[in-house]
Tab-separated table of C-alpha atoms and ligand atoms in Angstrom:
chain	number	residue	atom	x	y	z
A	9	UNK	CA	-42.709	-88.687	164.803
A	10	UNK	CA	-42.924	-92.207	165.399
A	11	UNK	CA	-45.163	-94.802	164.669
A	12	UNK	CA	-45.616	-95.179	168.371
A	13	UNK	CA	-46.056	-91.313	169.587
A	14	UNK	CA	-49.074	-92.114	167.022
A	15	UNK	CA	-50.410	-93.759	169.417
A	16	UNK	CA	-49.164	-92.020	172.955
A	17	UNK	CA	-50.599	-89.146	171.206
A	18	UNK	CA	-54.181	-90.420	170.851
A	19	UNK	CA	-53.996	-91.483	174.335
A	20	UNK	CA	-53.246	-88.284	175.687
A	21	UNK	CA	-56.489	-86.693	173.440
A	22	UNK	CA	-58.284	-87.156	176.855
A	23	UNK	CA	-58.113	-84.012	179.072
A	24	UNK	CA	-54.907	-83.032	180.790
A	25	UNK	CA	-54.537	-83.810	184.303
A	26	UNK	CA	-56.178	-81.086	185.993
A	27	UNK	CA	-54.410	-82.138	189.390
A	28	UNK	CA	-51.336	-80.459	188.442
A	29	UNK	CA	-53.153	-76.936	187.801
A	30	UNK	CA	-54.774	-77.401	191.136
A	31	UNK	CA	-51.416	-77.468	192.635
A	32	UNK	CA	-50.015	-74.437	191.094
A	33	UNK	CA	-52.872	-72.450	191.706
A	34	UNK	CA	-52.873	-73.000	195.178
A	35	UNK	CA	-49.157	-72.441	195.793
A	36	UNK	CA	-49.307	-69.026	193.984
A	37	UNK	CA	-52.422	-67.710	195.879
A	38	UNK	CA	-51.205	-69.309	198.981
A	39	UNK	CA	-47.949	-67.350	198.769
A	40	UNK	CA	-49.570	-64.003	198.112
A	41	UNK	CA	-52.242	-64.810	200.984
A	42	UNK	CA	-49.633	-65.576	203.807
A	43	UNK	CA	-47.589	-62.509	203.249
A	44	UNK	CA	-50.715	-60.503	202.805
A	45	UNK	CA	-52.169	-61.876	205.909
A	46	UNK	CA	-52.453	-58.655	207.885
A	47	UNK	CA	-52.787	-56.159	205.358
A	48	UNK	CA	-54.885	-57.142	202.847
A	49	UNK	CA	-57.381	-54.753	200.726
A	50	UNK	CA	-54.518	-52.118	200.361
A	51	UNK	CA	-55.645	-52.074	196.531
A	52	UNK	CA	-58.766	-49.662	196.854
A	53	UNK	CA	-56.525	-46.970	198.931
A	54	UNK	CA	-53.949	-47.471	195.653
A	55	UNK	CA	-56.296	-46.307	193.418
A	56	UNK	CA	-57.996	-43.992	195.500
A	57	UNK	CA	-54.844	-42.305	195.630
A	58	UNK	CA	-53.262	-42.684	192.318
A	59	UNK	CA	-56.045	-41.328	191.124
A	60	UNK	CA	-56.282	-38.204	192.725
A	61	UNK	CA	-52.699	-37.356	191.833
A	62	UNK	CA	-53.209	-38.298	188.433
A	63	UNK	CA	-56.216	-35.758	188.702
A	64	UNK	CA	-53.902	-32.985	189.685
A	65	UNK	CA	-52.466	-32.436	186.173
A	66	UNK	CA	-55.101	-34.073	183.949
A	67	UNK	CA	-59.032	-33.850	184.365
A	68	UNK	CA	-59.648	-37.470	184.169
A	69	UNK	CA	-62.764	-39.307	184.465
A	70	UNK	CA	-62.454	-41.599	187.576
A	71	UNK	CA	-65.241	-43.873	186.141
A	72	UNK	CA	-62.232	-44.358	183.191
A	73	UNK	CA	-59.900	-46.157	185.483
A	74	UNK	CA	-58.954	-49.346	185.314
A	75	UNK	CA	-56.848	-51.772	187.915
A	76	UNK	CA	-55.854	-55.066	186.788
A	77	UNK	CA	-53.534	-57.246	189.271
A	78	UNK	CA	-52.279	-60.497	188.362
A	79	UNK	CA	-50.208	-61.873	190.906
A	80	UNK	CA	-48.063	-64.166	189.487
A	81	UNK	CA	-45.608	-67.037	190.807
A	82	UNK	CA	-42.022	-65.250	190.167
A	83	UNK	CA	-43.665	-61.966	189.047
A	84	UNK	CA	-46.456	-60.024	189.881
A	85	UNK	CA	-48.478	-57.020	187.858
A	86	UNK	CA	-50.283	-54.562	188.986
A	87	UNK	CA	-51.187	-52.519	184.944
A	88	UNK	CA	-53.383	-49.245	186.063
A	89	UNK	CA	-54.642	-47.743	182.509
A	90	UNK	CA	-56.293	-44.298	183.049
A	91	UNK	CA	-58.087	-42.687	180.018
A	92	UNK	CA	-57.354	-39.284	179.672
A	93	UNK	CA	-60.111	-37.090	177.837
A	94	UNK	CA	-59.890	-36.362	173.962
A	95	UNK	CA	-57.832	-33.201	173.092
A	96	UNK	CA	-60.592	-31.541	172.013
A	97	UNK	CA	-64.305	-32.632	170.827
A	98	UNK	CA	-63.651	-31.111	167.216
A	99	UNK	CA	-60.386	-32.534	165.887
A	100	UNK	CA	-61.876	-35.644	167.709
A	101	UNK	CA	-65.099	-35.879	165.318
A	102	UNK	CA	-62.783	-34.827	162.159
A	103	UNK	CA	-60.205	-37.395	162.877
A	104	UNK	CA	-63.124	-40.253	162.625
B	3	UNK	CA	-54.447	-81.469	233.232
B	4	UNK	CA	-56.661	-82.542	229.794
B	5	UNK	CA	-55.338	-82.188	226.414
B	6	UNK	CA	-57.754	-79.942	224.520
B	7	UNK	CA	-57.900	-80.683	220.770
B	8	UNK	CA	-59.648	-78.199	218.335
B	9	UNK	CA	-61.007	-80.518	215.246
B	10	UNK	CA	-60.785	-77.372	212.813
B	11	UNK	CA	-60.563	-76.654	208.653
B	12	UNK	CA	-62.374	-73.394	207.920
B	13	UNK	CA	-64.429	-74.809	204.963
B	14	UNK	CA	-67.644	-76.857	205.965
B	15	UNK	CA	-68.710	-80.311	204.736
B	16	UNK	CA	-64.962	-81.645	204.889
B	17	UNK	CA	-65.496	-84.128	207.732
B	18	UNK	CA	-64.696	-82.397	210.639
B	19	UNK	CA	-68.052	-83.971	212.419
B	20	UNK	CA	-66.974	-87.173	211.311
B	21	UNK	CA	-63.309	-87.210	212.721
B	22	UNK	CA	-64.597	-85.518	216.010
B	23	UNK	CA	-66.931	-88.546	216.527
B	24	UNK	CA	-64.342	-91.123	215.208
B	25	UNK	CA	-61.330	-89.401	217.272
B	26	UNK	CA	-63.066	-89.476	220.532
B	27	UNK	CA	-64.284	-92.578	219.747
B	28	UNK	CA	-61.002	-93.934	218.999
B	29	UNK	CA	-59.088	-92.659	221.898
B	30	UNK	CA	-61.854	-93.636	224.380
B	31	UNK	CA	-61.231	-97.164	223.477
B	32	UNK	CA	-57.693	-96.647	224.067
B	33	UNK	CA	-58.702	-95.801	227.808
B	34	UNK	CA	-58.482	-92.489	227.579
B	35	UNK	CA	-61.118	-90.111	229.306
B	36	UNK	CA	-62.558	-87.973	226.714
B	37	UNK	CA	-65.333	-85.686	226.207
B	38	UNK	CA	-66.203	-84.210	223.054
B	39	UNK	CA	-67.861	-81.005	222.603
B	40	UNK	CA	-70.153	-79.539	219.644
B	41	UNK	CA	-69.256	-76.014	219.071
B	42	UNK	CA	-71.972	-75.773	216.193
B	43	UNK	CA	-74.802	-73.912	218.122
B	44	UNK	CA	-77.500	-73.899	215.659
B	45	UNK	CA	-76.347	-76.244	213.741
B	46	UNK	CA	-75.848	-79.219	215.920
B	47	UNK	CA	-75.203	-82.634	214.412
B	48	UNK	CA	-72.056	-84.484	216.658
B	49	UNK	CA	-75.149	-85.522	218.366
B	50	UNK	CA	-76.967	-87.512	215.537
B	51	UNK	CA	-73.399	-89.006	214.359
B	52	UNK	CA	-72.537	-90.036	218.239
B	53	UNK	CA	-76.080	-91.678	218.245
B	54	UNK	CA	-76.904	-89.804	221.259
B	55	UNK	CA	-79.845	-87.509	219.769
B	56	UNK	CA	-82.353	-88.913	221.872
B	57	UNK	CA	-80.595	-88.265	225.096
B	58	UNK	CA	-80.182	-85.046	224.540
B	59	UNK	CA	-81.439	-83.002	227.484
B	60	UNK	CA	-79.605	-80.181	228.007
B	61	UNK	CA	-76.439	-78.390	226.213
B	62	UNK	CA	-73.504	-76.124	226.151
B	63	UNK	CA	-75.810	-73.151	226.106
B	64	UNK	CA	-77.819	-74.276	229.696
B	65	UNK	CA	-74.617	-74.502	231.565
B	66	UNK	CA	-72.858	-71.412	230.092
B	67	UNK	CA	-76.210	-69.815	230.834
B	68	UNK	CA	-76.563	-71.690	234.635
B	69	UNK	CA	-79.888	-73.670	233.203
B	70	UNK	CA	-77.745	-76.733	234.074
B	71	UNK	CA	-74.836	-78.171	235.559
B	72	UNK	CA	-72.247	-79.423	233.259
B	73	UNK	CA	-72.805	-83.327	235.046
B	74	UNK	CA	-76.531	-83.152	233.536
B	75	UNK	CA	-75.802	-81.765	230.043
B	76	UNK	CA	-72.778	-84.652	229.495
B	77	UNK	CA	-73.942	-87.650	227.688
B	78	UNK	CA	-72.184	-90.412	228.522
B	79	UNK	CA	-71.786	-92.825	226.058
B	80	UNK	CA	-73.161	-96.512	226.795
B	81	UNK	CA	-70.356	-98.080	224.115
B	82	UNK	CA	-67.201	-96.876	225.335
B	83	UNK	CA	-67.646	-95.957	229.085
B	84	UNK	CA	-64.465	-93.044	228.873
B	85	UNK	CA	-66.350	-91.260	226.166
B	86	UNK	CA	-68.716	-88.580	226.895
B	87	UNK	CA	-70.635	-85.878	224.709
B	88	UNK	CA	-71.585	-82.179	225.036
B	89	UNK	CA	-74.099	-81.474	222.797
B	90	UNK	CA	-74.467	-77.734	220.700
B	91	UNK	CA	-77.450	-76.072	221.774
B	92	UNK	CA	-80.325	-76.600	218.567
B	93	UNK	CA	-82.268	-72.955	219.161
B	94	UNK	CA	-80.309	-70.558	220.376
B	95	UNK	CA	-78.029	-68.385	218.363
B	96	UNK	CA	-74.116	-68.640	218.252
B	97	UNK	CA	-74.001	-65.669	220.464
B	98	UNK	CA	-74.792	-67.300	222.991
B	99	UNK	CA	-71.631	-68.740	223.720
B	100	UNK	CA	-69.001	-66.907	225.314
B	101	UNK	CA	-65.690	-66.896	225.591
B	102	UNK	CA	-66.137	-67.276	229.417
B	103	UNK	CA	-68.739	-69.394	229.397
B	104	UNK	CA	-66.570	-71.860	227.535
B	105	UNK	CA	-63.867	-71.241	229.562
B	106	UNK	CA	-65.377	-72.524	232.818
B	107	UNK	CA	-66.517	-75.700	231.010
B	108	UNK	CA	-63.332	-76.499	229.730
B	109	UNK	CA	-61.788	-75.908	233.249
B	110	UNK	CA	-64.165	-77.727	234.884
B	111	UNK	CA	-64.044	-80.828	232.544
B	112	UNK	CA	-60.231	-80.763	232.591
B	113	UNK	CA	-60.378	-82.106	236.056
B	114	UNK	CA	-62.089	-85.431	234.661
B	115	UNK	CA	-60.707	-85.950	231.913
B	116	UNK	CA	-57.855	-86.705	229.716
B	117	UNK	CA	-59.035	-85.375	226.430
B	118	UNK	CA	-61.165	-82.551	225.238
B	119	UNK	CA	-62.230	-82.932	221.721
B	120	UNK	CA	-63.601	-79.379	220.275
B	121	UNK	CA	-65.776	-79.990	216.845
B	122	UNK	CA	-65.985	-76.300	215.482
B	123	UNK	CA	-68.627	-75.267	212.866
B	124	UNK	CA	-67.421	-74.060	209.670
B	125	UNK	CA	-66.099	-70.315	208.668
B	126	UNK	CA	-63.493	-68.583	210.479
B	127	UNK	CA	-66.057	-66.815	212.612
B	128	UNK	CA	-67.083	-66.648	216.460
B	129	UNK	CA	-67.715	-69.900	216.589
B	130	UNK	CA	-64.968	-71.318	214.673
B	131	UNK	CA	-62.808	-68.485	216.832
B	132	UNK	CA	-64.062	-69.970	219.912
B	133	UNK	CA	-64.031	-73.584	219.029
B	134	UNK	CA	-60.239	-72.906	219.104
B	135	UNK	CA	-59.203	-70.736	221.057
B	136	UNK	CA	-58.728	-73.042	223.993
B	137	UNK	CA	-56.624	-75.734	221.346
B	138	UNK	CA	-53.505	-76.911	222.972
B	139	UNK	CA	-53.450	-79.105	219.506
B	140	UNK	CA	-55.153	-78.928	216.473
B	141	UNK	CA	-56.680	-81.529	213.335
B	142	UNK	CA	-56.749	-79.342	210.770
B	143	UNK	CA	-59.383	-81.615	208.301
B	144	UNK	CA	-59.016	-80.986	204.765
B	145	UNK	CA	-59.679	-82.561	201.595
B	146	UNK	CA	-57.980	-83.004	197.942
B	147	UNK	CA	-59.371	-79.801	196.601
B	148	UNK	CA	-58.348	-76.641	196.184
B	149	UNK	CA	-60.885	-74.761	198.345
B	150	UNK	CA	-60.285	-76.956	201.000
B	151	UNK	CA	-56.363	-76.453	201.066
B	152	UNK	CA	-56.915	-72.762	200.863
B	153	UNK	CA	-59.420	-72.386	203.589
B	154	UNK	CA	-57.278	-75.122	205.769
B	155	UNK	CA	-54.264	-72.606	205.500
B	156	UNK	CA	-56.265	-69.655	206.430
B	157	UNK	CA	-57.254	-71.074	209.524
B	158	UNK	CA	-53.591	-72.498	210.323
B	159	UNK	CA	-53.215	-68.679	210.348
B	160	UNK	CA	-55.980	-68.287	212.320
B	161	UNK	CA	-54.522	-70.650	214.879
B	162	UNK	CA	-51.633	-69.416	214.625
B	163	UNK	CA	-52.672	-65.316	215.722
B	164	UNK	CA	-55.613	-65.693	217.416
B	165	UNK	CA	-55.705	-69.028	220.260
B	166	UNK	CA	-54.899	-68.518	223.519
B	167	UNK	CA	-51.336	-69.944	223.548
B	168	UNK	CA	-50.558	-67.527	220.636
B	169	UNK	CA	-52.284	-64.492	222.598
B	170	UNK	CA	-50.085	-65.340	225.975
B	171	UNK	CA	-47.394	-66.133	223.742
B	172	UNK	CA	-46.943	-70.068	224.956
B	173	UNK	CA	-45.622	-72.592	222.673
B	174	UNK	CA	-47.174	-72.554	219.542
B	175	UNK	CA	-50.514	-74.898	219.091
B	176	UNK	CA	-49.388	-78.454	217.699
B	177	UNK	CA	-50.703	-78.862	214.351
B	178	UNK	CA	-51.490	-81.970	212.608
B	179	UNK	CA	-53.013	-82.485	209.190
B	180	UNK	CA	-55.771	-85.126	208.219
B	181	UNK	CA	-56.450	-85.527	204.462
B	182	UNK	CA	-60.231	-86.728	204.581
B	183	UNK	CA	-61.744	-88.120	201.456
B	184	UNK	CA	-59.275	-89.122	199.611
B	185	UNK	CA	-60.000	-91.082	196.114
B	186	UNK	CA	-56.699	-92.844	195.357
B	187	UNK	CA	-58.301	-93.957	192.051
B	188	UNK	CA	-58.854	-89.993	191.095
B	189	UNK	CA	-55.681	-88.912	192.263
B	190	UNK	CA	-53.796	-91.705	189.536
B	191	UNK	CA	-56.054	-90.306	186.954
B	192	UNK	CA	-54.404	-86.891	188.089
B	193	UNK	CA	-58.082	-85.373	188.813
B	194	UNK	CA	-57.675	-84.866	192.643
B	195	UNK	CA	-54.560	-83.769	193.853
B	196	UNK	CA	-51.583	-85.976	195.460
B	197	UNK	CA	-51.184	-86.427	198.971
B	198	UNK	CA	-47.837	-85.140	198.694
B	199	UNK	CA	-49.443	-81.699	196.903
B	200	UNK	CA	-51.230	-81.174	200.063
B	201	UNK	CA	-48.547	-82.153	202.504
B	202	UNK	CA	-46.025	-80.124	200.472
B	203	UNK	CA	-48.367	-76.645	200.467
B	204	UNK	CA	-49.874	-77.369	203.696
B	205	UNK	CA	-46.629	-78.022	205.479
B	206	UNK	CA	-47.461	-79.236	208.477
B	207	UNK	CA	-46.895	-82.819	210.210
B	208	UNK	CA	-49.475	-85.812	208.772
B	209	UNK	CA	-51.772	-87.305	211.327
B	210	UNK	CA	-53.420	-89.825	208.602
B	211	UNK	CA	-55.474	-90.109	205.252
B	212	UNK	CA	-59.047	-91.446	205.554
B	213	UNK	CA	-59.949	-92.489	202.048
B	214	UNK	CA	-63.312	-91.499	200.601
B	215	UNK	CA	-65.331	-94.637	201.603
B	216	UNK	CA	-69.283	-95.736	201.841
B	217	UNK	CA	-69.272	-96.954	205.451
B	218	UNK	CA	-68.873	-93.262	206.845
B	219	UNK	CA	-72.804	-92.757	205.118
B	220	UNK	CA	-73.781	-95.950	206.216
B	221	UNK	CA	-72.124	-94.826	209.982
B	222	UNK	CA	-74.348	-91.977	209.936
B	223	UNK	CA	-77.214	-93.382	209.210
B	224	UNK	CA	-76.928	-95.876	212.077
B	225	UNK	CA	-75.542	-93.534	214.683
B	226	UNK	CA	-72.064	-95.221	215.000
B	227	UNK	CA	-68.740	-93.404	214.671
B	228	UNK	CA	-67.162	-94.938	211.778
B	229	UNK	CA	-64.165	-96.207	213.625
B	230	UNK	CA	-66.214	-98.693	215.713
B	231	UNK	CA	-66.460	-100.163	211.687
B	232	UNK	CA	-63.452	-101.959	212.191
B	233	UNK	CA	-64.138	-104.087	208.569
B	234	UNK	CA	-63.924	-100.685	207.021
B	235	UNK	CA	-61.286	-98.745	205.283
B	236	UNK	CA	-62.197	-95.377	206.456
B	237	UNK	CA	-62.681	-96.713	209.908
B	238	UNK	CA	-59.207	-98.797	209.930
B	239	UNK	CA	-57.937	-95.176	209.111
B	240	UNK	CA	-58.963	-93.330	211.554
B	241	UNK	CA	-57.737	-95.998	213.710
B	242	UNK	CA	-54.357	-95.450	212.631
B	243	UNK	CA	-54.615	-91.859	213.282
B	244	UNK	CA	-54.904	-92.245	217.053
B	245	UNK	CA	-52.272	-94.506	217.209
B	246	UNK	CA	-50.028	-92.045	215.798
B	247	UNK	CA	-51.691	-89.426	217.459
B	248	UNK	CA	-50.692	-91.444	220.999
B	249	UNK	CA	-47.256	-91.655	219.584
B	250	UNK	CA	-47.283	-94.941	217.327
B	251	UNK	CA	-45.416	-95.232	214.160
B	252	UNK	CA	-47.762	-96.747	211.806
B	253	UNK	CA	-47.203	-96.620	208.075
B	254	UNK	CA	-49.949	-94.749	205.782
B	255	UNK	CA	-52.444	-97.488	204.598
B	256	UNK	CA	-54.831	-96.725	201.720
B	257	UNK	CA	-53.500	-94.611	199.544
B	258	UNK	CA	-53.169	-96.985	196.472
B	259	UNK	CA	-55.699	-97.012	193.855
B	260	UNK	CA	-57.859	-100.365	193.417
B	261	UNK	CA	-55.859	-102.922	191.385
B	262	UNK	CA	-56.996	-102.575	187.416
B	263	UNK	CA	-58.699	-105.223	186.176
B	264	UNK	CA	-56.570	-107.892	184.593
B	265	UNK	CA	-57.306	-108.263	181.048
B	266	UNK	CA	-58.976	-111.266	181.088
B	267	UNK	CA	-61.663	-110.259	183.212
B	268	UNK	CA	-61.828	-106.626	181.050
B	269	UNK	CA	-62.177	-109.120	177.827
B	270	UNK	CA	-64.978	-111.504	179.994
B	271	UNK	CA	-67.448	-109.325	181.907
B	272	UNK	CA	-65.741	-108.129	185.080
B	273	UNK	CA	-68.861	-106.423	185.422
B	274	UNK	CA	-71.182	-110.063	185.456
B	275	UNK	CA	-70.927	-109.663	189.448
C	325	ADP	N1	-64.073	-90.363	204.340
C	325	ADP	C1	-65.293	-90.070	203.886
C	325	ADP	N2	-65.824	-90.791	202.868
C	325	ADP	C2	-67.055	-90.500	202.389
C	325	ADP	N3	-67.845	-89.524	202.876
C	325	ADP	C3	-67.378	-88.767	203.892
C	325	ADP	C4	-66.085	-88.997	204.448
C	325	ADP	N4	-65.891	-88.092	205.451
C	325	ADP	C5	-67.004	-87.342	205.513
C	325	ADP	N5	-67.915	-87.737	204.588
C	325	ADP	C6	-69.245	-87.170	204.330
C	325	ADP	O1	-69.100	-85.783	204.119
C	325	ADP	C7	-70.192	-85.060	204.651
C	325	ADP	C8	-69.704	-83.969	205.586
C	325	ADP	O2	-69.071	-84.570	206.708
C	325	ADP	P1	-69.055	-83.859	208.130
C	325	ADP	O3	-68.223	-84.699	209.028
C	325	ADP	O4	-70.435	-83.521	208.584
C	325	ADP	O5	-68.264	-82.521	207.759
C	325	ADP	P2	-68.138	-81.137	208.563
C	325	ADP	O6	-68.376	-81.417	210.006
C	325	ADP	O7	-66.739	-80.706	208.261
C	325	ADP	O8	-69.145	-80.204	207.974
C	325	ADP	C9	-71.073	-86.069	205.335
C	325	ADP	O9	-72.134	-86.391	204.462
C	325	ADP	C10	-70.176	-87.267	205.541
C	325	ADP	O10	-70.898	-88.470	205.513
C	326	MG	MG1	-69.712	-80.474	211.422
């Protein structure tokens, strides 16, 4: 490092532009909100459903399910994490 | 037949009021007949800006309702003698405008005039639905920020799915985008976003950029659209808009931030003034 990125440095110690995160932002919501348009709110239904199949097979608390979306710019997640109820309360309590 | 205009942006407090007032203004003095109307029932305030409040008799909501005749409820303005003014009605409740109502008014006004400016309220509502419907051309208003861009898209949307022209499937409304308080001087310190950002996610043509600027308060508080402020930035702006809007190519003005301080004056007291 040079001398003078010493000092470009301590003149970037301000805050970063927040312009440029304003910009992103809106272009990622912006292109989930055009397609989306029409048929929004699909999300409860999803884990309405996914739930009840999951149910099927496993007795599963539906208070224990969580939905996390994160809609991304390239990529978007949608991570569903359902807790499924200890084996059994013994070996649970011995295992601790 | 008139050319109605729908002054629009889905968020409030972005100066759609402001460019209605100026707009009309501003084509008026150009010659053209225009009437603007206040679709904020409830909420009315085109009238204060205008500087009309004291002649306000009767409103949209008499004449929808047959209290009036459209002639007695139209202000016309004792400035600019092509201008006129429909005022919102203060009392009642945004119900009581109908889509028929408003119909028959815009019919009926189309036959005298060239122009009919429609200042919607805020949300993406009746009102705002109504305020546009009608909109063979549209200002969408919005400012630097990112609430603003989103809620300006939304109603592009809006406009572009639920107006008239896109009901009967006609040619789509002509959009035109007006960046409203725009700081230069924040935008170089990368706090507000570029004029470019908003062009680029907005996509739609540029009408003009009215700078963030004192004189539109001290326009308010006098009762004078800001354009008739001919000294002042914001009004020289909006002046520029209607040129373009009637087909002039003027360049952008105003969208440079102040010149910095040389360092003489930063060294001796810029501030002694
Ligand atoms: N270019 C501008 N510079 C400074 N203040 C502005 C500008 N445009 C609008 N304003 C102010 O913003 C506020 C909201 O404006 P208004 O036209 O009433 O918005 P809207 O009709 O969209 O709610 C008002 O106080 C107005 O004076
Ligand atoms: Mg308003």
């Amino acid at each position: 490092m040079s001398w003078l990125d010493y000092f470009r440095a301590a003149r970037k110690e301000e805050a970063p532009p927040s312009a440029s995160a304003a910009k992103e932002r809106l272009q990622i919501v912006l292109a989930h909100e055009r397609i989306g348009r029409t048929r929004e709110d699909f999300l409860p239904r999803l884990q309405q459903e996914l739930v009840a199949v999951v149910a099927r097979y496993v007795a599963i608390d539906p208070g224990k399910v969580k939905l996390d979306l994160d809609r991304g710019g390239d990529m978007s997640t949608l991570a569903i994490e359902i807790e499924l109820p200890a084996p059994s309360p013994g070996r649970q309590a011995a295992a601790s | 037949m008139a050319q109605v205009i729908v002054v629009t942006s889905g968020k409030g407090g972005v100066g759609k009021t402001t460019t209605s007032a100026a707009f009309a203004t501003g084509l008026a003095q150009r010659g053209k007949k225009t009437v603007v109307i206040d679709f904020d029932v409830g909420l009315r305030n085109l009238d204060l800006i205008m500087g009309v409040e004291r002649r306000v008799v009767f409103d949209i909501v008499n004449v929808i309702q047959g209290e009036a005749r459209l002639n007695q409820a139209l202000i016309r303005d004792k400035r600019v003698d092509t201008l006129a003014i429909l005022p919102a009605s203060q009392t009642r409740d945004k119900d009581a405008l109908t889509r028929e109502g408003v119909s028959t008014i815009i019919e009926e006004l189309s036959a005298d005039f060239d122009y009919i400016l429609c200042d919607s309220p805020a949300g993406i509502e009746k009102g705002a639905l109504l305020a546009l419907y009608f909109a063979d051309q549209a200002i969408v208003v919005t400012n630097p920020e990112v609430s603003s861009v989103r809620d300006s898209d939304r109603i592009l949307g809006v406009l572009q799915s639920k107006s008239k022209r896109a009901e009967e499937k006609k040619d789509k409304v002509k959009e035109h985008l007006l960046v409203t308080r725009y700081d230069p001087n924040r935008v170089e310190r990368g706090e507000m976003l570029k004029l470019e950002d908003v062009r680029e996610i907005l996509a739609i043509p540029l009408l003009g950029v009215v700078p963030e600027n004192e004189s539109v308060l001290k326009a308010s508080n006098t009762g004078t659209p800001v354009i008739m402020d001919t000294e002042s930035v914001a009004g020289q702006a909006y002046k520029d808009a209607v040129g373009r809007f009637l087909g002039e190519d003027l360049p952008h003005r105003f969208l440079e931030p102040d010149k910095k301080p040389g360092l003489f004056r930063r060294l001796f007291g810029g501030r002694a003034a």
